[in-house]
Coordinates of C-alpha atoms in Angstrom, one line a residue:
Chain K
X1 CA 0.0 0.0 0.0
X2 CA 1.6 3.2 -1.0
X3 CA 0.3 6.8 0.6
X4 CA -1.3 8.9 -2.2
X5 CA -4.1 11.9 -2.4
X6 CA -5.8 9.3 -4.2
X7 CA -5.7 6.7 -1.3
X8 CA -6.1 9.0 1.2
X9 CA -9.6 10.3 -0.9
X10 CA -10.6 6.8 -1.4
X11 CA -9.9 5.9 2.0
X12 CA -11.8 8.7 3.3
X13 CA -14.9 8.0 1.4
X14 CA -15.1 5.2 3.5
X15 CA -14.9 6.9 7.0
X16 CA -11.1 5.9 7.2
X17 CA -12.0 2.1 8.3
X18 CA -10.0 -0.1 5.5
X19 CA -6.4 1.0 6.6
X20 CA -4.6 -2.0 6.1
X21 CA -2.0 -2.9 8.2
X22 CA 1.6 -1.0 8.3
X23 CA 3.6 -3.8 9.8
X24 CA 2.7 -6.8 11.0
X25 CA 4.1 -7.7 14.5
X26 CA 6.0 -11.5 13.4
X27 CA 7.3 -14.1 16.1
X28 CA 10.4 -14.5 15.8
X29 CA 12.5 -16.9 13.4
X30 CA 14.9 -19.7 14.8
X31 CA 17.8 -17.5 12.7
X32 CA 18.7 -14.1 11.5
X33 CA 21.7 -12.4 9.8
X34 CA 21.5 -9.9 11.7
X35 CA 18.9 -9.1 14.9
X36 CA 18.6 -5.4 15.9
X37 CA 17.9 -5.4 19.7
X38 CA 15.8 -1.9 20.6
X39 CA 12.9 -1.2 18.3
X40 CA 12.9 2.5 18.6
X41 CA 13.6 5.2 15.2
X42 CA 17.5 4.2 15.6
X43 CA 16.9 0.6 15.7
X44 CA 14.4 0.3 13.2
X45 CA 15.9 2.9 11.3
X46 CA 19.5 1.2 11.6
X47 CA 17.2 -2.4 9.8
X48 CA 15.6 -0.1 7.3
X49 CA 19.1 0.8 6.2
X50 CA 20.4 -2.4 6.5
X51 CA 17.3 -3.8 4.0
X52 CA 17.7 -0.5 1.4
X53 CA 21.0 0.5 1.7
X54 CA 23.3 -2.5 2.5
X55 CA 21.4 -5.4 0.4
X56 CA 20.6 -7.5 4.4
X57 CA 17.1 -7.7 4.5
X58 CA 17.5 -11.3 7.0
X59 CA 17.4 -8.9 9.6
X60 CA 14.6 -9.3 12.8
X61 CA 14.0 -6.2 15.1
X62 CA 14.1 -7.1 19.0
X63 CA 12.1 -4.7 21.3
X64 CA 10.7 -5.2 25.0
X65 CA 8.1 -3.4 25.1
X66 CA 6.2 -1.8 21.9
X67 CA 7.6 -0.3 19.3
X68 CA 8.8 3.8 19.7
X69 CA 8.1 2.8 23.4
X70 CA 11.1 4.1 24.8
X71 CA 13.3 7.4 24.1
X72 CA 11.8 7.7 20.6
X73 CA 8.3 9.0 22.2
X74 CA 9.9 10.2 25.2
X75 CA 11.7 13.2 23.6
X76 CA 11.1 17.4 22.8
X77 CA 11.3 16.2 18.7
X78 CA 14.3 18.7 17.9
X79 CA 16.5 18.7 14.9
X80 CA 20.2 20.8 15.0
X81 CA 23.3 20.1 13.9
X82 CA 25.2 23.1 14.8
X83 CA 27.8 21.2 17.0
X84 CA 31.3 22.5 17.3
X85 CA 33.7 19.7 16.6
X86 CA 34.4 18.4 13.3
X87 CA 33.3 14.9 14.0
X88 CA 30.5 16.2 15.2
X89 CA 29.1 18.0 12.6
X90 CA 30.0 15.3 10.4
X91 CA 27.3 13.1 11.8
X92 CA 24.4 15.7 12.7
X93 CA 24.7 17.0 9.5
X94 CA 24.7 14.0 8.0
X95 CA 21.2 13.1 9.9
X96 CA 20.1 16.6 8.7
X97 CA 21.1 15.6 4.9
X98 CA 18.7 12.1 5.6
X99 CA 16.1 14.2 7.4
X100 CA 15.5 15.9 4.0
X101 CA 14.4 13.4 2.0
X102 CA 13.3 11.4 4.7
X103 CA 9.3 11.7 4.0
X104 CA 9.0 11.0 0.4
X105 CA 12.0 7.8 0.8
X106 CA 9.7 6.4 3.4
X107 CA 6.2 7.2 1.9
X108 CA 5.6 8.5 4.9
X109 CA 5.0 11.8 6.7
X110 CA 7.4 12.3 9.8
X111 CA 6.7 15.9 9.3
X112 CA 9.9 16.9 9.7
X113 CA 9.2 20.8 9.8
X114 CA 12.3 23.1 9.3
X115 CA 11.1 26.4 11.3
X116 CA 14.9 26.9 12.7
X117 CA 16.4 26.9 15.9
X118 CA 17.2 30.0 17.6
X119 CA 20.3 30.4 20.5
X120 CA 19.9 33.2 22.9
X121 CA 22.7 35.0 24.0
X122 CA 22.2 36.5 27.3
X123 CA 26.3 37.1 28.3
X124 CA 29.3 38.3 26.8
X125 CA 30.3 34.8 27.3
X126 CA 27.5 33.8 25.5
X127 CA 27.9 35.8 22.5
X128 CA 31.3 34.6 21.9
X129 CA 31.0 31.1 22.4
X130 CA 28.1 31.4 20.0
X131 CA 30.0 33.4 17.4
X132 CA 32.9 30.9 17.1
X133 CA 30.0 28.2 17.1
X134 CA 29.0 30.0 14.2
X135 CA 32.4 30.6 12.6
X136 CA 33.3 26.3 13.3
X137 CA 29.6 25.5 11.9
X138 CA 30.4 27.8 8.3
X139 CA 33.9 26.3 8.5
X140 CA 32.3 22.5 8.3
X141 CA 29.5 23.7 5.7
X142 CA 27.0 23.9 8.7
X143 CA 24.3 26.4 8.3
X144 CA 24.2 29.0 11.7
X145 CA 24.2 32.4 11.7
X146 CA 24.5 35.4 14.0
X147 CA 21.5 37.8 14.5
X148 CA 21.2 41.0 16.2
X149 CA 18.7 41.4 19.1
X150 CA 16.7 42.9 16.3
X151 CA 16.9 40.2 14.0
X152 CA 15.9 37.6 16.6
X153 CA 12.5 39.8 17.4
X154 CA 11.5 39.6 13.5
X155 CA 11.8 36.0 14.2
X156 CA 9.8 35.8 17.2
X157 CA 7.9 39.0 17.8
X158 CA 7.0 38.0 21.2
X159 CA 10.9 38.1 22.3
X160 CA 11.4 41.1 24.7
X161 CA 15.0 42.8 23.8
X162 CA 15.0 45.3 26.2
X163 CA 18.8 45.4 27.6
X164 CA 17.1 46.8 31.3
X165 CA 16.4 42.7 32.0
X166 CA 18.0 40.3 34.4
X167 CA 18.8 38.1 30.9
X168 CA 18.5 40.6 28.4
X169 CA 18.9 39.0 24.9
X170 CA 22.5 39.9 23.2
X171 CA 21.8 38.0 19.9
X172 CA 21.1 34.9 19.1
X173 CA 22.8 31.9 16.8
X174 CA 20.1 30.8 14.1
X175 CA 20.3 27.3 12.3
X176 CA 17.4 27.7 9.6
X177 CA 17.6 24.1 8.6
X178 CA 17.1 23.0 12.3
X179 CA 13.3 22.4 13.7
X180 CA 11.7 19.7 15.0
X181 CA 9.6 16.3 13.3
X182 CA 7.0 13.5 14.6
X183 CA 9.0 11.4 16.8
X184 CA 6.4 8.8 16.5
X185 CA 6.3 9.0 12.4
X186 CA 10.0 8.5 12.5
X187 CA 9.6 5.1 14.3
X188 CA 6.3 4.1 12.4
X189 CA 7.9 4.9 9.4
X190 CA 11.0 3.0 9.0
X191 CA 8.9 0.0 10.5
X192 CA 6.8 0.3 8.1
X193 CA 9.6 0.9 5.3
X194 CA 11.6 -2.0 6.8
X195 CA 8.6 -4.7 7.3
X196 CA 8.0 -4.2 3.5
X197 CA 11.5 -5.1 2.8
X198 CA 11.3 -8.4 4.8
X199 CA 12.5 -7.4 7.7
X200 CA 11.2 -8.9 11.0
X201 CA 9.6 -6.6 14.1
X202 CA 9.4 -8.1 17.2
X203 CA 7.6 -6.7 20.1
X204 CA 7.0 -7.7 23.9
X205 CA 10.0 -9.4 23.3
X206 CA 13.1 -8.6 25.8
X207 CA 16.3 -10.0 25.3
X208 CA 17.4 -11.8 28.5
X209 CA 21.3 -12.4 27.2
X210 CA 23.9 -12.7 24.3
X211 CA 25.4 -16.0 23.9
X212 CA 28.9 -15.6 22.8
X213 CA 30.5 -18.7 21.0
X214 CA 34.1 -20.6 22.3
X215 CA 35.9 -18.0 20.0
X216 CA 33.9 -15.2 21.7
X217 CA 32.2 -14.1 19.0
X218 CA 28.1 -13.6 19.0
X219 CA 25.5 -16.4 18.3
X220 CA 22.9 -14.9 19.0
X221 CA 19.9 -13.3 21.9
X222 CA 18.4 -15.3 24.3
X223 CA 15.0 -13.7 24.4
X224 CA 11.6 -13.8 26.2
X225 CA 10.6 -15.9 23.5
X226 CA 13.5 -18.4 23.4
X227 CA 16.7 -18.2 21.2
X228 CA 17.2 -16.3 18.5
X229 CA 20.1 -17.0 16.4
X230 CA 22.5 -14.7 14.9
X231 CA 25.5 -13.8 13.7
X232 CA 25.8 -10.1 14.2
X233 CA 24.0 -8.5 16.9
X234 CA 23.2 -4.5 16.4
X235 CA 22.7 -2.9 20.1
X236 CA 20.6 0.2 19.7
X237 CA 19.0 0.3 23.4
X238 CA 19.7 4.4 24.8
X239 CA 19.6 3.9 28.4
X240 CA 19.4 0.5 29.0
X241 CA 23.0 0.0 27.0
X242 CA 24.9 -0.8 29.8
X243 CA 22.4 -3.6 31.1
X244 CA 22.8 -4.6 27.5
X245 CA 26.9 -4.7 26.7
X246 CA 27.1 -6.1 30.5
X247 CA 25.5 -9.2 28.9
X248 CA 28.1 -9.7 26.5
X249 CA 30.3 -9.3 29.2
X250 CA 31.7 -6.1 28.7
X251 CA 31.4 -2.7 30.8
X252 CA 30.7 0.5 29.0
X253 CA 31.6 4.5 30.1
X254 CA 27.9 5.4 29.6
X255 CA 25.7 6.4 33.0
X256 CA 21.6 6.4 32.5
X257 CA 19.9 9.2 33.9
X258 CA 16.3 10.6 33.8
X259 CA 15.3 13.3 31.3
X260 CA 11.8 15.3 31.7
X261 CA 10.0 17.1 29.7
X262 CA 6.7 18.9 29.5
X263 CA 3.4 20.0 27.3
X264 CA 1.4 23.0 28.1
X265 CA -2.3 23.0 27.0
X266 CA -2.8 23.8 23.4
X267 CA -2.9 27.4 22.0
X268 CA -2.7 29.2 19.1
X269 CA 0.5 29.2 17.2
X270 CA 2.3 31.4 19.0
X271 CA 6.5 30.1 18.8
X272 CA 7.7 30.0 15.2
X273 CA 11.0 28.1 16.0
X274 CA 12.6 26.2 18.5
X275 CA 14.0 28.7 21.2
X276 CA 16.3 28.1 23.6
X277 CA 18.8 29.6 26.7
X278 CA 21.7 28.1 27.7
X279 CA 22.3 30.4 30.3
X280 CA 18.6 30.0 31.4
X281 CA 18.7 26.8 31.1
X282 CA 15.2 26.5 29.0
X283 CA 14.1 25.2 25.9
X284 CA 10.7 25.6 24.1
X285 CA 8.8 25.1 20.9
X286 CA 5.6 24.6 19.9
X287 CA 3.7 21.1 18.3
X288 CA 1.3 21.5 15.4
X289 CA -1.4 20.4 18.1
X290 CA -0.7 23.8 19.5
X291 CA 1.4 22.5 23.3
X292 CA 4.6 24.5 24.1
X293 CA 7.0 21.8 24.5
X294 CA 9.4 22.4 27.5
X295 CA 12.5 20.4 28.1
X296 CA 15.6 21.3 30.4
X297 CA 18.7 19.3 31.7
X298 CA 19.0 15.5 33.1
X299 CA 17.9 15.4 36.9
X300 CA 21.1 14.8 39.5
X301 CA 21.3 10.9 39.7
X302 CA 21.4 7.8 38.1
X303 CA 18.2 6.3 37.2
X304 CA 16.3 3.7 35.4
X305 CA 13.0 4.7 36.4
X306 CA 11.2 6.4 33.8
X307 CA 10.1 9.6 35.9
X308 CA 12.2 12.4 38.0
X309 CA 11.8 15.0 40.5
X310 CA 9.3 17.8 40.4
X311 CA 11.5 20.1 41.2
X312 CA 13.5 19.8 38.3
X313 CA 10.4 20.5 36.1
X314 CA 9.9 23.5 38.5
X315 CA 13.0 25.2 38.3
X316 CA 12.6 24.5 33.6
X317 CA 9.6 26.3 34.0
X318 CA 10.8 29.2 36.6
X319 CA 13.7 29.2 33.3
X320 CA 10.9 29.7 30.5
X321 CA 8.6 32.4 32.4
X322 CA 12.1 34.5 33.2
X323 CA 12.7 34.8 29.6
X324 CA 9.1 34.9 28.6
X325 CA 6.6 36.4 31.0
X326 CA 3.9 35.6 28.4
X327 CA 3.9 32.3 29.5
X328 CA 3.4 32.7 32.9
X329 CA -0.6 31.7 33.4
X330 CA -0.8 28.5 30.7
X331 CA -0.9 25.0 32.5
X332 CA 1.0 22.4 31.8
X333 CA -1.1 19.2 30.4
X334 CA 1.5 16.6 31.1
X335 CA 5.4 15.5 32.2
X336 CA 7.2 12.3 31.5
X337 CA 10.8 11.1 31.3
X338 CA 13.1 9.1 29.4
X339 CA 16.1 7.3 30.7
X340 CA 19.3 8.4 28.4
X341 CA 22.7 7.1 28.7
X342 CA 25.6 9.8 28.6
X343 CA 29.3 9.6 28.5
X344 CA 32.2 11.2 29.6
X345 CA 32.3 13.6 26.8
X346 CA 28.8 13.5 25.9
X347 CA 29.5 12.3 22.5
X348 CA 28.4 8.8 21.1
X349 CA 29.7 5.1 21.0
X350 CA 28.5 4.4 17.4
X351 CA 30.7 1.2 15.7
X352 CA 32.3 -2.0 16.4
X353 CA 32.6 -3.2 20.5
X354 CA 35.7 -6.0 21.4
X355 CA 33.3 -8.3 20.9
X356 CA 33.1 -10.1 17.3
X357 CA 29.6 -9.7 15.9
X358 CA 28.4 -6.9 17.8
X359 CA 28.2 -3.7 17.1
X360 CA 26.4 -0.6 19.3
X361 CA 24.9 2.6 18.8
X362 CA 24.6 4.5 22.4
X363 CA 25.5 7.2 24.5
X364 CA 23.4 9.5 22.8
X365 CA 22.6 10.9 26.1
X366 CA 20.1 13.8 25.8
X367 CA 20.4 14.7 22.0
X368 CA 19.7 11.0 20.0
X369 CA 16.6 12.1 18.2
X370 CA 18.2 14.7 16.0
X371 CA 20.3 12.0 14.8
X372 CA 17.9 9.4 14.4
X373 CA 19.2 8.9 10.6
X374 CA 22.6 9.5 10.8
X375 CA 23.1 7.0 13.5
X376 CA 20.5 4.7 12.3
X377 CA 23.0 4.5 8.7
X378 CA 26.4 4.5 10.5
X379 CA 24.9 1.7 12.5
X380 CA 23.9 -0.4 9.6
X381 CA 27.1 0.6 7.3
X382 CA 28.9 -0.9 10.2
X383 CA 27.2 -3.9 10.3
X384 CA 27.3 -5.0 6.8
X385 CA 31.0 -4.0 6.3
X386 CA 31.9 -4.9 9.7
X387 CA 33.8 -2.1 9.6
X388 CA 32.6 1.8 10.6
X389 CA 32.3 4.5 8.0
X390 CA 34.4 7.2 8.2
X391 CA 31.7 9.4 9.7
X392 CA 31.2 7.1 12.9
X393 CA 34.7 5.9 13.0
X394 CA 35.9 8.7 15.4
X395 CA 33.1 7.5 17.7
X396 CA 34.6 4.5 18.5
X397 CA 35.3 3.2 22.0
X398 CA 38.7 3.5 22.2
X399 CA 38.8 7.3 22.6
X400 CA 38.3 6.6 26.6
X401 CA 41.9 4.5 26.3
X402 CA 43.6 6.4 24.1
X403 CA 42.4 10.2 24.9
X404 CA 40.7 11.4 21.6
X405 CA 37.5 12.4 22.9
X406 CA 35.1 14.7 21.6
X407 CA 34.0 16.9 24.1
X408 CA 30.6 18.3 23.5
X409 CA 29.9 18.4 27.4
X410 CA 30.6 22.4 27.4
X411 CA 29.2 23.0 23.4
X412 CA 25.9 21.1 24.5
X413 CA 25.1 20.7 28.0
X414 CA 21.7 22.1 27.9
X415 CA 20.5 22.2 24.2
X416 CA 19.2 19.1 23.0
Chain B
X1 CA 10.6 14.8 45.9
X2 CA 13.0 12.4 47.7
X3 CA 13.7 12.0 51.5
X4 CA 17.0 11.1 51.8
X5 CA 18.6 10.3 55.4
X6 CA 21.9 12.0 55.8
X7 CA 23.9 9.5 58.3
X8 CA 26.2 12.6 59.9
X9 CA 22.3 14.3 60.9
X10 CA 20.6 11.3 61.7
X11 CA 17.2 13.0 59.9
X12 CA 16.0 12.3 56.5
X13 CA 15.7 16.1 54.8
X14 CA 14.6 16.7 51.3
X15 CA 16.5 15.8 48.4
X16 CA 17.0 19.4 47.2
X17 CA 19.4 20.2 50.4
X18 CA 21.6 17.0 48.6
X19 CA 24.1 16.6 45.6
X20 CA 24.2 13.6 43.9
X21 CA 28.3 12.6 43.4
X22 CA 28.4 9.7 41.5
X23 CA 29.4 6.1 42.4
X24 CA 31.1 5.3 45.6
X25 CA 33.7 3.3 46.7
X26 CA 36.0 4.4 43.8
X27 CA 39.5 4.9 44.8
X28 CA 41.9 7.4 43.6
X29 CA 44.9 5.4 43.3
X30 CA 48.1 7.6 44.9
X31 CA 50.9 9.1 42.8
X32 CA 53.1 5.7 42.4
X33 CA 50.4 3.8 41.9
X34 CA 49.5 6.4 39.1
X35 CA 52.5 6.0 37.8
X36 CA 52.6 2.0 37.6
X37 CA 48.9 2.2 35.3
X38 CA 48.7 2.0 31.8
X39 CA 46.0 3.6 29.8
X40 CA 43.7 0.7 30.1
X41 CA 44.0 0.8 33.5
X42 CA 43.2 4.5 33.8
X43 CA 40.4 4.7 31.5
X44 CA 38.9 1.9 33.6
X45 CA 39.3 4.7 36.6
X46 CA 38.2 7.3 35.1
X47 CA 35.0 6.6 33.0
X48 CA 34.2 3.2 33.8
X49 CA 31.6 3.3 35.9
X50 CA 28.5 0.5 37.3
X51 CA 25.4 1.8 35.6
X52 CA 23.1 -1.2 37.2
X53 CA 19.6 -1.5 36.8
X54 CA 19.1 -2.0 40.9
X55 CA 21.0 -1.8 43.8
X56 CA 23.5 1.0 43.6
X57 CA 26.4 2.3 46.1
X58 CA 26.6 5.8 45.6
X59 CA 27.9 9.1 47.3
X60 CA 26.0 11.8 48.3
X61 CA 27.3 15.3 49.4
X62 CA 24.8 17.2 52.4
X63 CA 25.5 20.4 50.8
X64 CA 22.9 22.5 52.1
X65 CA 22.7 21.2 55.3
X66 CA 26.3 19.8 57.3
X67 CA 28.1 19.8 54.0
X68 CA 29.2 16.6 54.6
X69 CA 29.7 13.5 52.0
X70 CA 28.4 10.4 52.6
X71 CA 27.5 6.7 50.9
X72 CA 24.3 5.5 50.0
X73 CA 22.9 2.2 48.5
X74 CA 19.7 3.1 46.4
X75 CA 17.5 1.0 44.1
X76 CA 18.0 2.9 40.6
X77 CA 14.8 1.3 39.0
X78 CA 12.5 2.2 41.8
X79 CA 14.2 5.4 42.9
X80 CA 14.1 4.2 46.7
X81 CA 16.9 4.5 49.6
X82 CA 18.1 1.3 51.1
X83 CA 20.2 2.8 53.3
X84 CA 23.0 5.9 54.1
X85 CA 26.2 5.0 55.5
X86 CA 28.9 7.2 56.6
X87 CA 32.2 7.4 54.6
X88 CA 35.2 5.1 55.5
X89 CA 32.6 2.4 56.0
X90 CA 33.3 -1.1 53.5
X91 CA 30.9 -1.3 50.1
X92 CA 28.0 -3.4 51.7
X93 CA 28.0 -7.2 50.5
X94 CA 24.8 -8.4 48.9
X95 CA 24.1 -10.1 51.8
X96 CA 23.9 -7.1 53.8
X97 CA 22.1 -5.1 51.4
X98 CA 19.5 -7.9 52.0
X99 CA 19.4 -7.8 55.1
X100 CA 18.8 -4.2 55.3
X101 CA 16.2 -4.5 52.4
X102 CA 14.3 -6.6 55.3
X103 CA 14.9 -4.9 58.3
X104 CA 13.2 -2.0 56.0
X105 CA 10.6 -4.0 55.2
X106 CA 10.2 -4.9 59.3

């Protein structure tokens, strides 16, 4: 079934009831070539890659709970790739680049909407660490540019620039190609892009183990629903990745910790862009429903729980109504959290692990949805080649041995 | 909010007077022992760290209140304290995490 006016027309002529079904949900197969573990957009994205891209389409996609379940619907939906190191931009942009096309490859609308994302300044500090964001982002081919206080109110007339404030806005840096999409989409989508190419999605079904052979190397997943056989093993799992590589035997630098976020009630369009503080510590933009989405920073401690402190949310929304008073009466609808696993230098693990036959894709910490994509192609370039692209290579594990990390702690603490 | 029980006050105070400070029971090895590490060594020291879904010795700092560091073994899935024990104290063995976990449960 391919999505048309026409099939939408003729689908609606009949009250929308005859949708057939986007993927079916399969039980699993005694043996795979390769079995994605984490059914969320980088998991299924990393098969639907795998099946297009890379010519595997043996390939079954492992998830405990349902599909899009876990970080994928848990997240504030922004797209940016105006990252300071090299490497970096390498890989967000290269997510951007996939983003584009994304829609019409897949047949179907993520709604990946590119209304920009604006920086504020509100520091001297601020302003230069921006402009030589700016200046490394041109350097790399990354779209950002400096506005003037000015500039940033023709971009959102609501923005008070008066320089008498306690954070008075100095400027801002503007990616235009940044926004935000349907997280959900993104993770309907490639299932439903990589079921078609005989790919396997398997839900309720956790993965227990990872049975490693006398060499060492991977045989498969021991699963809920028995064994599942297979030669490479793709480990795609955000904050669980740890429980995950522990299996196999190996320990990871990655610690999980809660991320919150928050919907207001819906209004009328009111934010055109993704806006965010650093210094305020705040981000917000607004759905197509019409909620202001809020996000912040990662609460204090380690935590697999799926929820975090009130008073976290309570200081991100002191944050928004400091820089925007207008705010300051609209309830909030809901708050949930997502557990995401950071490392040291808040950069990813994206390639090859010691182990033969598995390969991982984790420590996105608070900024994997962006790269959703990207990280979902470096993932599946590096399992068919057994070997990482030159994009992901610098990702690579041993940059905690051998010292080349890529520190995007300071360029990205807060904006995600 | 969480009530956590600072074992230098003896009271269990709100979790906004406390700092979270990572794992516990990681020791900084001393300048010869630096010096007879390699890099695998010292990675391991540096980032490694336990990440466990469950039962999770980690130190604390009291810092508005007696500004005083301390260890505590928390359940990371359920968010609740097991217990807080002063610094200088062993890591607790399973067993003795158990048999707090009961006394808790009286």
């Amino acid at each position: 079934m391919k999505f048309s006016a026409r099939s939408l027309f003729a689908n609606a002529l009949s009250g929308h009831e005859n949708w057939p079904e986007q993927f079916p949900n399969k039980e699993p197969k005694k043996e795979y070539d390769v079995v994605i573990v984490g059914a969320g957009g980088h998991g299924l994205g990393a098969a639907y890659y795998l099946a297009s891209k890379y010519g595997i389409t043996n390939v079954a996609v492992v998830e405990k709970g349902w599909l899009g379940g876990g970080n994928t619907g848990r997240n504030t939906t922004i797209i940016r790739s105006n990252y300071l190191f090299d490497e970096s931009a390498r890989i967000y942009d290269h997510a951007l680049d996939l983003w584009d096309g994304l829609s019409q490859e897949l047949n179907y609308n993520v709604m990946y909407s590119k209304r920009g994302v604006l920086m504020l300044a509100h520091n001297v500090h601020d302003v230069q660490s921006f402009k030589r964001h700016v200046h490394a982002n041109r350097l790399n081919g990354v779209d950002n540019v400096w506005l003037s206080p000015e500039e940033c109110q023709k971009i959102v007339p609501f923005l008070d620039i008066s320089q008498n404030r306690r954070y008075p806005v100095m400027g801002g840096a503007f990616q235009q190609r940044g926004g935000v999409a349907r997280h959900d989409s993104v993770a309907w989508g490639y299932a439903r892009g990589a079921s078609k190419l005989g790919v396997d999605i398997i839900q309720n079904c956790k993965v227990i183990g990872i049975r490693r052979g006398a060499d060492g190397a991977v045989e498969g997943v021991e699963t809920e629903k028995g064994f599942i056989g297979a030669k490479k093993i793709g480990v795609s799992t955000a904050g669980n990745s740890s429980v995950l590589m522990e299996m196999a035997g190996l320990r990871f630098p990655l610690e999980s910790y809660p991320l919150q976020a928050l919907v207001s009630e819906p209004v009328k369009p009111i934010v055109p862009c993704v806006i965010m503080s650093n210094a305020v510590h705040a981000y917000i933009s607004q759905s197509d429903k019409g909620e202001l989405v809020i996000g912040a920073g990662t609460d204090q401690y380690t935590s697999y729980s799926q929820r975090g402190a009130l008073h976290i949310v309570e200081h991100t929304i002191m944050s928004i109504c400091e820089i925007f008073p207008i705010f300051r009466r609209m309830r909030m609808l809901r708050n949930w959290g997502g557990i995401v696993d950071v490392t040291p230098d808040r950069s990813p693990i994206l390639g090859k692990t010691p182990v033969q036959g598995l390969y991982v894709n984790c420590g996105w910490g608070t900024g994997g949805f962006k790269a959703t994509p990207g990280a979902a192609d470096m993932l599946a370039y590096t399992i068919a080649h057994d070997a990482p692209h030159k994009i992901n290579a610098p990702y690579n594990l041993d940059r905690f041995v051998g010292g080349r990390l890529i520190d995007e702690a300071a360029a990205a603490a807060v904006a995600h | 909010m969480m009530l956590i029980h600072c074992p230098y006050c003896d009271e269990k105070r709100p979790e906004i007077e406390f700092a979270y400070a990572g794992e516990a029971h990681i020791v900084r090895p001393n300048a010869a022992e630096q010096q007879a590490m390699d890099d695998v060594e010292w990675s391991k020291f540096m980032f490694i760290r336990d990440n466990k879904r469950g039962e999770h010795c980690e130190r604390w700092w009291h810092a508005n209140g007696c500004n005083m560091y301390f260890n505590a073994v928390r359940n990371t899935v359920t968010d609740k304290f097991i217990k807080s024990y002063k610094i200088g104290q062993k890591r607790p063995s399973a067993a003795q995490i158990q048999k707090w976990k009961d006394q808790a449960n009286g």
